[in-house]
Coordinates of N, CA and C in Angstrom, one line a residue:
M1 N 21.9 36.0 156.8 CA 21.5 37.4 156.7 C 22.4 38.2 155.7
K2 N 23.7 37.9 155.8 CA 24.6 38.6 154.9 C 24.3 38.3 153.4
T3 N 24.0 37.1 153.1 CA 23.7 36.7 151.7 C 22.5 37.5 151.2
Q4 N 21.4 37.5 152.0 CA 20.2 38.2 151.6 C 20.5 39.7 151.4
L5 N 21.3 40.3 152.3 CA 21.6 41.7 152.1 C 22.3 42.0 150.8
K6 N 23.3 41.1 150.5 CA 24.1 41.2 149.3 C 23.2 41.1 148.0
K7 N 22.2 40.2 148.1 CA 21.3 40.0 147.0 C 20.5 41.3 146.8
G8 N 20.1 41.9 147.9 CA 19.3 43.1 147.8 C 20.0 44.3 147.2
V9 N 21.3 44.4 147.3 CA 22.0 45.5 146.8 C 22.7 45.2 145.5
L10 N 22.6 44.0 144.9 CA 23.3 43.6 143.7 C 23.0 44.6 142.5
E11 N 21.8 44.9 142.3 CA 21.5 45.8 141.2 C 22.1 47.1 141.3
M12 N 22.1 47.7 142.6 CA 22.7 49.0 142.8 C 24.2 48.9 142.6
C13 N 24.9 47.8 143.0 CA 26.3 47.6 142.8 C 26.7 47.5 141.4
V14 N 25.9 46.8 140.6 CA 26.2 46.7 139.1 C 26.0 48.0 138.5
L15 N 25.0 48.8 138.8 CA 24.8 50.1 138.2 C 26.0 51.0 138.6
A16 N 26.4 50.9 139.9 CA 27.6 51.7 140.3 C 28.8 51.4 139.6
V17 N 29.1 50.1 139.3 CA 30.2 49.8 138.5 C 30.1 50.4 137.1
L18 N 29.0 50.3 136.5 CA 28.8 50.9 135.2 C 28.8 52.4 135.2
E19 N 28.6 53.0 136.3 CA 28.7 54.5 136.5 C 30.2 54.9 136.3
Q20 N 31.1 54.0 136.7 CA 32.5 54.3 136.7 C 33.0 54.2 135.2
H21 N 32.6 53.1 134.6 CA 33.0 52.9 133.2 C 32.2 51.7 132.6
D22 N 32.1 51.8 131.2 CA 31.4 50.7 130.5 C 32.1 49.4 130.8
S23 N 31.4 48.3 130.8 CA 32.0 47.0 131.2 C 31.3 45.9 130.5
Y24 N 31.9 44.7 130.4 CA 31.3 43.5 130.0 C 31.0 42.6 131.2
A25 N 30.1 41.7 131.0 CA 29.5 40.9 132.1 C 30.6 40.2 133.0
Y26 N 31.5 39.6 132.4 CA 32.5 38.9 133.2 C 33.4 39.8 134.0
E27 N 33.6 41.0 133.4 CA 34.4 42.0 134.2 C 33.6 42.5 135.4
I28 N 32.3 42.7 135.2 CA 31.4 43.1 136.3 C 31.5 42.0 137.4
V29 N 31.3 40.8 137.0 CA 31.4 39.7 138.0 C 32.7 39.7 138.7
S30 N 33.8 39.8 138.0 CA 35.1 39.8 138.6 C 35.3 41.0 139.6
T31 N 34.7 42.1 139.3 CA 34.8 43.3 140.2 C 34.0 43.1 141.5
L32 N 32.8 42.4 141.3 CA 31.9 42.3 142.5 C 32.0 40.9 143.2
A33 N 32.7 40.0 142.6 CA 32.6 38.6 143.1 C 33.0 38.4 144.6
D34 N 34.0 39.1 145.0 CA 34.5 38.9 146.4 C 33.6 39.6 147.4
S35 N 33.2 40.8 147.0 CA 32.4 41.6 148.0 C 30.9 41.3 148.0
V36 N 30.3 40.9 146.8 CA 28.9 40.7 146.8 C 28.6 39.2 146.5
E37 N 29.6 38.4 146.3 CA 29.4 37.0 146.1 C 28.4 36.7 144.9
M38 N 28.7 37.3 143.8 CA 27.9 37.0 142.6 C 28.7 36.1 141.6
S39 N 27.9 35.5 140.8 CA 28.5 34.6 139.8 C 28.0 34.9 138.4
E40 N 28.6 34.3 137.4 CA 28.2 34.5 136.0 C 26.7 34.2 135.8
G41 N 26.2 33.1 136.6 CA 24.9 32.7 136.4 C 23.9 33.8 137.0
T42 N 24.4 34.6 137.8 CA 23.5 35.7 138.4 C 23.5 36.9 137.5
I43 N 24.6 37.2 136.9 CA 24.7 38.5 136.2 C 23.9 38.6 134.9
Y44 N 23.9 37.5 134.1 CA 23.2 37.6 132.8 C 21.7 37.9 132.9
P45 N 20.9 37.2 133.8 CA 19.5 37.6 133.9 C 19.3 39.0 134.4
L46 N 20.2 39.4 135.3 CA 20.1 40.8 135.8 C 20.4 41.8 134.7
M47 N 21.4 41.5 133.9 CA 21.8 42.5 132.8 C 20.7 42.5 131.8
R48 N 20.0 41.4 131.5 CA 18.9 41.4 130.5 C 17.8 42.3 131.1
R49 N 17.5 42.1 132.4 CA 16.4 42.9 133.0 C 16.8 44.4 133.0
L50 N 18.0 44.8 133.3 CA 18.4 46.2 133.3 C 18.3 46.7 131.9
Q51 N 18.6 45.9 130.9 CA 18.5 46.4 129.5 C 17.1 46.6 129.1
S52 N 16.2 45.6 129.5 CA 14.8 45.8 129.1 C 14.1 46.9 129.8
D53 N 14.7 47.2 131.0 CA 14.1 48.4 131.8 C 14.6 49.7 131.3
G54 N 15.6 49.7 130.3 CA 16.1 50.9 129.8 C 17.2 51.6 130.7
L55 N 17.7 50.8 131.6 CA 18.7 51.4 132.5 C 20.1 51.3 131.9
V56 N 20.4 50.2 131.1 CA 21.7 50.1 130.4 C 21.4 49.8 129.0
S57 N 22.4 50.0 128.1 CA 22.4 49.6 126.7 C 23.7 48.8 126.5
T58 N 23.7 48.2 125.3 CA 24.9 47.4 125.0 C 25.5 47.8 123.6
Y59 N 26.7 47.4 123.5 CA 27.4 47.5 122.2 C 28.5 46.5 122.2
L60 N 28.9 46.1 121.0 CA 29.9 45.0 120.8 C 31.3 45.6 120.5
V61 N 32.3 45.0 121.1 CA 33.7 45.4 120.9 C 34.5 44.2 120.5
E62 N 35.2 44.3 119.4 CA 36.0 43.1 118.9 C 37.0 42.8 120.0
S63 N 37.3 41.5 120.1 CA 38.3 41.0 121.1 C 39.4 40.2 120.4
D64 N 40.6 40.4 120.8 CA 41.7 39.6 120.2 C 41.7 38.2 120.7
A65 N 41.0 38.0 121.9 CA 41.0 36.7 122.5 C 39.7 35.8 122.2
G66 N 39.0 36.2 121.2 CA 37.8 35.4 120.8 C 36.8 36.2 120.2
P67 N 35.5 35.8 120.5 CA 34.4 36.5 119.8 C 34.3 37.9 120.4
P68 N 33.5 38.8 119.8 CA 33.3 40.2 120.3 C 32.7 40.1 121.7
R69 N 33.0 41.1 122.5 CA 32.4 41.2 123.8 C 31.3 42.2 123.8
K70 N 30.2 41.8 124.6 CA 29.1 42.7 124.7 C 29.4 43.6 125.9
Y71 N 29.5 44.9 125.7 CA 29.7 45.9 126.7 C 28.4 46.5 127.1
Y72 N 28.3 46.8 128.4 CA 27.1 47.5 128.9 C 27.5 48.9 129.3
R73 N 26.6 49.8 129.0 CA 26.7 51.3 129.2 C 25.5 51.7 130.1
L74 N 25.8 52.5 131.1 CA 24.7 53.1 131.9 C 24.0 54.2 131.2
E75 N 22.7 54.1 131.0 CA 22.0 55.1 130.4 C 21.5 56.2 131.4
V76 N 21.0 57.3 130.9 CA 20.6 58.4 131.7 C 19.6 57.9 132.7
K77 N 18.6 57.1 132.3 CA 17.6 56.6 133.2 C 18.3 55.7 134.3
G78 N 19.3 54.9 133.9 CA 20.0 54.1 134.9 C 20.7 55.0 135.9
A79 N 21.3 56.1 135.5 CA 22.0 57.0 136.4 C 21.0 57.6 137.4
E80 N 19.8 57.9 136.9 CA 18.8 58.5 137.7 C 18.3 57.5 138.8
V81 N 18.1 56.2 138.3 CA 17.7 55.2 139.2 C 18.8 54.9 140.2
L82 N 20.0 54.9 139.8 CA 21.1 54.7 140.7 C 21.2 55.8 141.8
G83 N 21.0 57.0 141.4 CA 20.9 58.1 142.3 C 19.9 57.9 143.4
Q84 N 18.7 57.5 143.0 CA 17.6 57.2 143.9 C 18.0 56.0 144.8
M85 N 18.6 55.0 144.3 CA 19.0 53.9 145.1 C 20.0 54.3 146.2
K86 N 20.9 55.1 145.8 CA 22.0 55.6 146.7 C 21.3 56.3 147.9
Q87 N 20.4 57.2 147.5 CA 19.7 58.0 148.6 C 18.9 57.0 149.5
E88 N 18.2 56.1 148.9 CA 17.4 55.1 149.8 C 18.4 54.3 150.6
W89 N 19.5 53.9 150.1 CA 20.5 53.1 150.8 C 21.0 53.9 152.0
S90 N 21.4 55.1 151.7 CA 21.9 56.0 152.8 C 20.9 56.1 153.9
S91 N 19.6 56.4 153.6 CA 18.6 56.5 154.6 C 18.4 55.2 155.3
F92 N 18.4 54.1 154.6 CA 18.3 52.8 155.3 C 19.4 52.6 156.3
L93 N 20.6 52.9 155.8 CA 21.8 52.7 156.7 C 21.7 53.5 158.0
E94 N 21.2 54.8 157.8 CA 21.1 55.7 159.0 C 20.1 55.1 159.9
E95 N 18.9 54.6 159.4 CA 17.9 54.1 160.3 C 18.4 52.8 161.0
V96 N 19.0 51.9 160.3 CA 19.5 50.7 160.9 C 20.6 51.0 162.0
N97 N 21.5 51.9 161.6 CA 22.5 52.3 162.6 C 21.9 52.9 163.8
R98 N 20.9 53.7 163.7 CA 20.2 54.4 164.8 C 19.6 53.3 165.7
I99 N 19.0 52.3 165.1 CA 18.3 51.2 165.9 C 19.4 50.4 166.6
V100 N 20.4 49.9 165.8 CA 21.4 49.0 166.3 C 22.3 49.7 167.4
Q101 N 22.6 50.9 167.2 CA 23.5 51.6 168.1 C 22.7 52.2 169.3
G102 N 21.4 52.2 169.2 CA 20.6 52.6 170.3 C 20.5 54.1 170.3

């Protein structure tokens, strides 16, 4: 059950990380790996979808340690979607807690 819940909130968590600051994919994975159990294989398809949906955009930054890194930036639409997700998550938690706690 825990794995399925984490998969369900992965998109919201990625958008929340980008709300704090622009980031590249490996950095996002590193930030979320322990708490959401995500891998590099999970992040790239998700980031492509978020980009095609207009929720994030990308730009390249030169790196001293190799090729340029692709950074992701949260777009206005992404911030709006994240706000809706946070509201829905909060409502969901309240309902579950009400049921579980009786």
